[in-house]
PDB file of C-alpha atoms in Angstrom:
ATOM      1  CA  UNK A   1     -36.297 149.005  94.366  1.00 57.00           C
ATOM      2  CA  UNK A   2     -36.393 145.400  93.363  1.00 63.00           C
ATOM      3  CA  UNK A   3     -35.433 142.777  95.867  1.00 62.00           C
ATOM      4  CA  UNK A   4     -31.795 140.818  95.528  1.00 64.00           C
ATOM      5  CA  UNK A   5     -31.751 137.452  94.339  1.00 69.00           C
ATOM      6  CA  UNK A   6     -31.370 135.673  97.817  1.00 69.00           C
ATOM      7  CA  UNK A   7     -28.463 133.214  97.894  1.00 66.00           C
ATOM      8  CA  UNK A   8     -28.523 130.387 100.338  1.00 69.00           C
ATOM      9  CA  UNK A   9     -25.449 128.675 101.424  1.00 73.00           C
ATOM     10  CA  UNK A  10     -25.338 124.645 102.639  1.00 69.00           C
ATOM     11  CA  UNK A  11     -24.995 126.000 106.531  1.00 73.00           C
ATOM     12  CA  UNK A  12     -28.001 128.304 106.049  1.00 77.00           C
ATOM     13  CA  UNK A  13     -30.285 125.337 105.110  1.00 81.00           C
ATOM     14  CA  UNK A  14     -31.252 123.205 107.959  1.00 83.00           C
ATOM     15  CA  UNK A  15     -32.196 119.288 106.372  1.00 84.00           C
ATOM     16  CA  UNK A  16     -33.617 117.046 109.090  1.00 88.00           C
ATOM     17  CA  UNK A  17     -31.351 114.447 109.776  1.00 88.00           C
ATOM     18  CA  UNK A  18     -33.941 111.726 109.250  1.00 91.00           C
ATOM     19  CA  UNK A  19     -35.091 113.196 105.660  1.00 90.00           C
ATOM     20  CA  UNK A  20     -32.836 111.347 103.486  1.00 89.00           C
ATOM     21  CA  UNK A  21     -33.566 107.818 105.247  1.00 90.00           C
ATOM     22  CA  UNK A  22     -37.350 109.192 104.322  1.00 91.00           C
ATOM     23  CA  UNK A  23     -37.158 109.865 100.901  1.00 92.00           C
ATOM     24  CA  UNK A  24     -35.077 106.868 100.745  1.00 90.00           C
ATOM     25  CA  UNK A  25     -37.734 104.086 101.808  1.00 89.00           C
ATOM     26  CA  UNK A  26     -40.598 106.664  99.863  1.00 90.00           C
ATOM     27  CA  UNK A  27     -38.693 106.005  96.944  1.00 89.00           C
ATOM     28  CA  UNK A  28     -38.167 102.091  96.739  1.00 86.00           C
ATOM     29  CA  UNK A  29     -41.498 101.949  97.707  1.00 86.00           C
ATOM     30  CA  UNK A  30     -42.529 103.816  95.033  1.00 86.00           C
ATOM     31  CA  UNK A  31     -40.131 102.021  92.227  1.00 83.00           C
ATOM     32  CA  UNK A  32     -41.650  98.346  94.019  1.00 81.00           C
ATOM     33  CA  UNK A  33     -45.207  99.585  94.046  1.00 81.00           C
ATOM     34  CA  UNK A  34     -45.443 101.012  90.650  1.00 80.00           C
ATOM     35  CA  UNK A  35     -49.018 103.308  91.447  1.00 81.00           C
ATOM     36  CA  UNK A  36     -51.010 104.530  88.238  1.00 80.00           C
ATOM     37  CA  UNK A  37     -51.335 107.782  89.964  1.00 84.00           C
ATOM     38  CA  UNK A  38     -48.306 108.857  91.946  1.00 87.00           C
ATOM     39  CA  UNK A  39     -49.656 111.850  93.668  1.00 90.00           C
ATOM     40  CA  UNK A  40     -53.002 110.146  94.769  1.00 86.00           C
ATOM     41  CA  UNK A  41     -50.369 107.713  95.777  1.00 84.00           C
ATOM     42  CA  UNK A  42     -47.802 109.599  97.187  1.00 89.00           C
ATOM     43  CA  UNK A  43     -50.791 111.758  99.244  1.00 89.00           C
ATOM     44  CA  UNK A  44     -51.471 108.320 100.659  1.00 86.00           C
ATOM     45  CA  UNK A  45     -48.296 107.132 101.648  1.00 88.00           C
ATOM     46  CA  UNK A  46     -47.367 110.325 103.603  1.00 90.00           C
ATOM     47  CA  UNK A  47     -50.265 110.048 105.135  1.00 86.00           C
ATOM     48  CA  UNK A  48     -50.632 107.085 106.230  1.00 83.00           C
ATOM     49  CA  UNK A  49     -47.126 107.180 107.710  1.00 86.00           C
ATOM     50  CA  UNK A  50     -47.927 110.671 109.526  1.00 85.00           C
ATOM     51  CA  UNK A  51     -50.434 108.652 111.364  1.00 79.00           C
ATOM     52  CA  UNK A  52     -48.518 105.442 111.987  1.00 77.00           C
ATOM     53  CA  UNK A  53     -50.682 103.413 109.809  1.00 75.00           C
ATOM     54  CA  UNK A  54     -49.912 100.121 107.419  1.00 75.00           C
ATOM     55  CA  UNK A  55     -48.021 101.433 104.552  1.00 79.00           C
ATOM     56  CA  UNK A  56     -49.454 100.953 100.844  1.00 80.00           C
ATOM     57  CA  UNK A  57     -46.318  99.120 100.015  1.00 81.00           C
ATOM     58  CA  UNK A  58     -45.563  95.738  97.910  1.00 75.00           C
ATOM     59  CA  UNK A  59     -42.655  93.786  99.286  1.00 68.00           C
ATOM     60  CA  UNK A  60     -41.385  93.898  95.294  1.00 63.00           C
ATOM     61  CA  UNK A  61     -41.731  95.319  92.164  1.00 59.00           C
ATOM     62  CA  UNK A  62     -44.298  93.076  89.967  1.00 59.00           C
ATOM     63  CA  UNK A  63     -44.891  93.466  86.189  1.00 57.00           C
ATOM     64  CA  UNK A  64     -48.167  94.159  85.453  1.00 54.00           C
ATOM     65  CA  UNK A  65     -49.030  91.221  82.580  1.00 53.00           C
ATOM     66  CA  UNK A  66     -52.835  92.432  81.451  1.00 51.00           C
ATOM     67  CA  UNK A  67     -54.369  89.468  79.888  1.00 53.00           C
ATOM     68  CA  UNK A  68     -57.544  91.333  79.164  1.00 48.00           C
ATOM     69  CA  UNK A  69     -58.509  94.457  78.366  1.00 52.00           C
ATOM     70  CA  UNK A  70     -61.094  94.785  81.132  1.00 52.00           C
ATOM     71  CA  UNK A  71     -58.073  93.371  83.617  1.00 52.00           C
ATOM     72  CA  UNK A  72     -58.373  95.314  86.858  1.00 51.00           C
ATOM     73  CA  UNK A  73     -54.803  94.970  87.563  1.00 57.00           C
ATOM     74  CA  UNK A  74     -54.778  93.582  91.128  1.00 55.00           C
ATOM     75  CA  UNK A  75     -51.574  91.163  91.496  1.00 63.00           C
ATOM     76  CA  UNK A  76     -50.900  88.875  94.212  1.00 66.00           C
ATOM     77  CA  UNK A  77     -48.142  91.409  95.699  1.00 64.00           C
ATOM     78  CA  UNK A  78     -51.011  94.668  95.623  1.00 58.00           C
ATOM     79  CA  UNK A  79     -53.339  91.583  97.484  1.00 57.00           C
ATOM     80  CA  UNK A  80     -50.874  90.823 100.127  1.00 63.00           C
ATOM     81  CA  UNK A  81     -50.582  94.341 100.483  1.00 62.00           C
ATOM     82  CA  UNK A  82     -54.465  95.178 100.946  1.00 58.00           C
ATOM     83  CA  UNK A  83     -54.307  91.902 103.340  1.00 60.00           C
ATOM     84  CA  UNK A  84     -51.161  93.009 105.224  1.00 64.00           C
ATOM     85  CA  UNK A  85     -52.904  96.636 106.037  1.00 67.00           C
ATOM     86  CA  UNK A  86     -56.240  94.725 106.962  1.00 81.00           C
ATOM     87  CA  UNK A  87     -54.195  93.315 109.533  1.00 80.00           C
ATOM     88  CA  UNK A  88     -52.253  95.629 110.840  1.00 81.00           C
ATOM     89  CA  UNK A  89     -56.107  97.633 111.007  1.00 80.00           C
ATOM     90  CA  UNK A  90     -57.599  95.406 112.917  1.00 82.00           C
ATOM     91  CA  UNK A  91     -54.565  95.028 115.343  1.00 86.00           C
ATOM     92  CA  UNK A  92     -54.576  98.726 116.334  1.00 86.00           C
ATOM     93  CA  UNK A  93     -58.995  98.130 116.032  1.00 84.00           C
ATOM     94  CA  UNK A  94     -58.259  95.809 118.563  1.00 87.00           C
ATOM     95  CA  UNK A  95     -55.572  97.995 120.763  1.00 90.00           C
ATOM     96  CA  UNK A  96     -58.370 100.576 121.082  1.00 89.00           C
ATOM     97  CA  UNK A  97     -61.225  98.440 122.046  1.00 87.00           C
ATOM     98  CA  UNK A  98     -59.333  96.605 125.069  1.00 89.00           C
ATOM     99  CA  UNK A  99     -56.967  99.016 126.166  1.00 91.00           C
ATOM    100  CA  UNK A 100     -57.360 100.740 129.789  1.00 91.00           C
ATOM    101  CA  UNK A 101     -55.553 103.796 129.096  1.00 90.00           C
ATOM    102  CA  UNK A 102     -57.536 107.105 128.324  1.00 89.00           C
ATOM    103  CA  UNK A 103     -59.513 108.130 125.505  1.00 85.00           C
ATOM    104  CA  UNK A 104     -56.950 109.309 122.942  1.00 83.00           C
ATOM    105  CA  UNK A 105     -54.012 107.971 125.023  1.00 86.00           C
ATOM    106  CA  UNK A 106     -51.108 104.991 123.177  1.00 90.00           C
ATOM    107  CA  UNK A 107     -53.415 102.527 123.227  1.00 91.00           C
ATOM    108  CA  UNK A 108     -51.624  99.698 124.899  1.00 94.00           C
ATOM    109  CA  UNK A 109     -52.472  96.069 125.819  1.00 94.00           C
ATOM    110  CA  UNK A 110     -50.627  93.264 127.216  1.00 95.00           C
ATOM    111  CA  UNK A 111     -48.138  91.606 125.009  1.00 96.00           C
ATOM    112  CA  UNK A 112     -49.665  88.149 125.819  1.00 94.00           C
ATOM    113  CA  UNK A 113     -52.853  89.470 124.357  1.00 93.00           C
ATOM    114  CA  UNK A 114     -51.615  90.773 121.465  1.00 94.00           C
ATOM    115  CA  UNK A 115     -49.710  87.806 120.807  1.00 94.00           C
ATOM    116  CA  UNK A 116     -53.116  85.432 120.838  1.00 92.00           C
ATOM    117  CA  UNK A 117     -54.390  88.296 118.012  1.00 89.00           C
ATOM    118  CA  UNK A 118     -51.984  88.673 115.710  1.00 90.00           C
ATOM    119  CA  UNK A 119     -51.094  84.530 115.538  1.00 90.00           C
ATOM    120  CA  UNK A 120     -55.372  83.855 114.935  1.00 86.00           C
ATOM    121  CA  UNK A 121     -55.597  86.603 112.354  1.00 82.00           C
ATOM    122  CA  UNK A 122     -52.172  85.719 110.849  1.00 83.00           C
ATOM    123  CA  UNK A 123     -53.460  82.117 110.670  1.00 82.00           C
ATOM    124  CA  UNK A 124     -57.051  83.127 109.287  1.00 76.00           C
ATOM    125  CA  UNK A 125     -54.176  84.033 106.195  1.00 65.00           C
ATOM    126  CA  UNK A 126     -53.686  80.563 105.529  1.00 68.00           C
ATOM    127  CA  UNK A 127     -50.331  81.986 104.004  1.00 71.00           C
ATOM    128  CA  UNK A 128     -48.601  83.322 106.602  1.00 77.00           C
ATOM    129  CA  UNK A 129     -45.841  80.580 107.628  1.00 85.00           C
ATOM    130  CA  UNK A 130     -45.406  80.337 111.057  1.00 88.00           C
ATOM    131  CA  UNK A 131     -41.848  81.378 110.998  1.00 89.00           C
ATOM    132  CA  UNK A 132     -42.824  84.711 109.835  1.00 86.00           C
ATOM    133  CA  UNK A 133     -45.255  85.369 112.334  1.00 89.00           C
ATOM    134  CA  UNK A 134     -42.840  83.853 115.403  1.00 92.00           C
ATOM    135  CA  UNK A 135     -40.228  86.299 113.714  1.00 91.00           C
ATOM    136  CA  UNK A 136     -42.390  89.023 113.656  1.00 89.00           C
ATOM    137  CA  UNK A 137     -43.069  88.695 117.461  1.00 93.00           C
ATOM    138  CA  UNK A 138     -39.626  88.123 118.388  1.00 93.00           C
ATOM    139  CA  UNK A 139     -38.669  91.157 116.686  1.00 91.00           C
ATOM    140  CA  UNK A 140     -41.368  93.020 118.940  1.00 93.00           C
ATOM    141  CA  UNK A 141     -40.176  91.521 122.405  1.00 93.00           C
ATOM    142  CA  UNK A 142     -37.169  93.921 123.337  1.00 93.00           C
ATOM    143  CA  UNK A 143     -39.268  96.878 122.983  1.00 91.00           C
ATOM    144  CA  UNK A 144     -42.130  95.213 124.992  1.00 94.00           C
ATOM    145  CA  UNK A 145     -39.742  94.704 127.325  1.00 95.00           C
ATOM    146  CA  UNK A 146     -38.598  98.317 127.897  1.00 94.00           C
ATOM    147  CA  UNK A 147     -42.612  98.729 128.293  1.00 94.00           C
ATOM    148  CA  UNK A 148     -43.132  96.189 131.032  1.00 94.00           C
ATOM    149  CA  UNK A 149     -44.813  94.076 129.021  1.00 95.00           C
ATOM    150  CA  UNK A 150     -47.181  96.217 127.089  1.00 96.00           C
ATOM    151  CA  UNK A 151     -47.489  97.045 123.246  1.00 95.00           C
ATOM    152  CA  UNK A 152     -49.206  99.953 121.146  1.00 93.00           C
ATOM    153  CA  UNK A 153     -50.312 100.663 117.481  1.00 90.00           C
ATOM    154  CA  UNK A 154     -47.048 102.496 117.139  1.00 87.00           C
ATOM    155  CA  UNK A 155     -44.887  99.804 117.769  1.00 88.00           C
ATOM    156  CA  UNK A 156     -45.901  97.288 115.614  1.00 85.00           C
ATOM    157  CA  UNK A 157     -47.882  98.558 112.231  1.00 78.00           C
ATOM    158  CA  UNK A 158     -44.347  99.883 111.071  1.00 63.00           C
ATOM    159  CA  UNK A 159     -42.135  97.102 111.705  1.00 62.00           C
ATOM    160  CA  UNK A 160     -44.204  95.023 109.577  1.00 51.00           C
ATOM    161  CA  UNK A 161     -43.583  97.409 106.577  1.00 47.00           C
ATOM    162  CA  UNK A 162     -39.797  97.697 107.435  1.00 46.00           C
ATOM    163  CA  UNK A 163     -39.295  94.157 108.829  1.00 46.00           C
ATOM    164  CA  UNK A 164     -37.908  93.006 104.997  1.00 41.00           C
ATOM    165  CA  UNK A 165     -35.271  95.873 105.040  1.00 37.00           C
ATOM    166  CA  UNK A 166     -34.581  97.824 108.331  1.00 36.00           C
ATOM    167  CA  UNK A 167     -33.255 101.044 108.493  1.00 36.00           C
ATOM    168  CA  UNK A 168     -32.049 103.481 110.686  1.00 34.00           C
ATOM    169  CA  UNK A 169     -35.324 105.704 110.327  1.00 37.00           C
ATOM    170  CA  UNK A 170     -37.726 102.356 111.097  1.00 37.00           C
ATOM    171  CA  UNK A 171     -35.845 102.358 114.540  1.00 38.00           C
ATOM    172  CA  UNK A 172     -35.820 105.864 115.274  1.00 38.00           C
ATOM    173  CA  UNK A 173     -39.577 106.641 114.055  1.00 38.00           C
ATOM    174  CA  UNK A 174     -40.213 103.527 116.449  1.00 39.00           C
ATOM    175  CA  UNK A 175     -38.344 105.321 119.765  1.00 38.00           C
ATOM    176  CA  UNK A 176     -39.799 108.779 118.656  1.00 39.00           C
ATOM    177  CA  UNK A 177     -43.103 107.289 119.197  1.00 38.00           C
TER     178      UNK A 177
END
């Protein structure tokens, strides 16, 4: 006897409050980005936000002008990019190598040290105006606070991506963390 067609109703589907803030930020970073291959994209996007890494996000959409046929396509927006998740890299490198908590554990350093990293490599930029990177720090300082001082990965390589337009799901992947 064939099986009925199943009907769900809107209370028998349980959506994730956080889902639609998700799909939200995937999707203006995917309209600013612009990838050639949206599901090698996409793949890397979810993934690197599953593991609280730098997103591959542009701050804007940028029209591709090829001048060449052999143009590789890199614009300064996919550069600042690459640059911006080299830094936020070697930031959590660095939370790894000089933290004292366990093998596998958050990773966390003192906030003065992490401080005197993130302003040299910010400055090795060249780019970086030095309102951006106070900015960036003072945004950090309330949450360091909370953690008497200290700072992990997870607290800092997504503000960076969200720092230009904050959302509710920036703050709560940030507390769930």
């Amino acid at each position: 006897m064939p099986l009925p067609d199943t009907m769900y109703c809107s209370q028998q589907i349980n959506i994730p409050p956080e889902l639609p803030d998700i799909l939200k930020t995937f999707t203006k970073a995917a309209i600013r980005t612009q990838p050639k291959d949206l599901w090698l994209w996409s793949a890397a996007y979810f993934s690197a936000l599953s593991k609280g890494e730098c997103l591959p996000v542009k701050d804007r959409l940028e029209m591709n002008v090829a001048t060449q046929k052999t143009d590789t396509g890199l614009t300064p927006g996919l550069l600042k990019t690459l640059h911006k998740q080299t830094l936020m890299s070697s930031l959590k490198i660095a939370c790894e190598i000089l933290t004292e908590d366990e093998e596998g554990g958050a990773a966390r350093i003192p906030f003065s040290t992490f401080v005197k990293l993130y302003t040299f490599l910010a400055h090795l930029d060249g780019d970086m105006p030095q309102d951006h990177i106070d900015n960036f720090l003072s945004s950090l300082q309330p949450l360091v606070e909370l953690q008497h001082g200290m700072i992990k990965p997870l607290d800092f390589i997504y503000r960076e991506d969200m720092d230009s337009t904050p959302s509710s799901f920036s703050k709560a992947t940030s507390r769930a963390e």
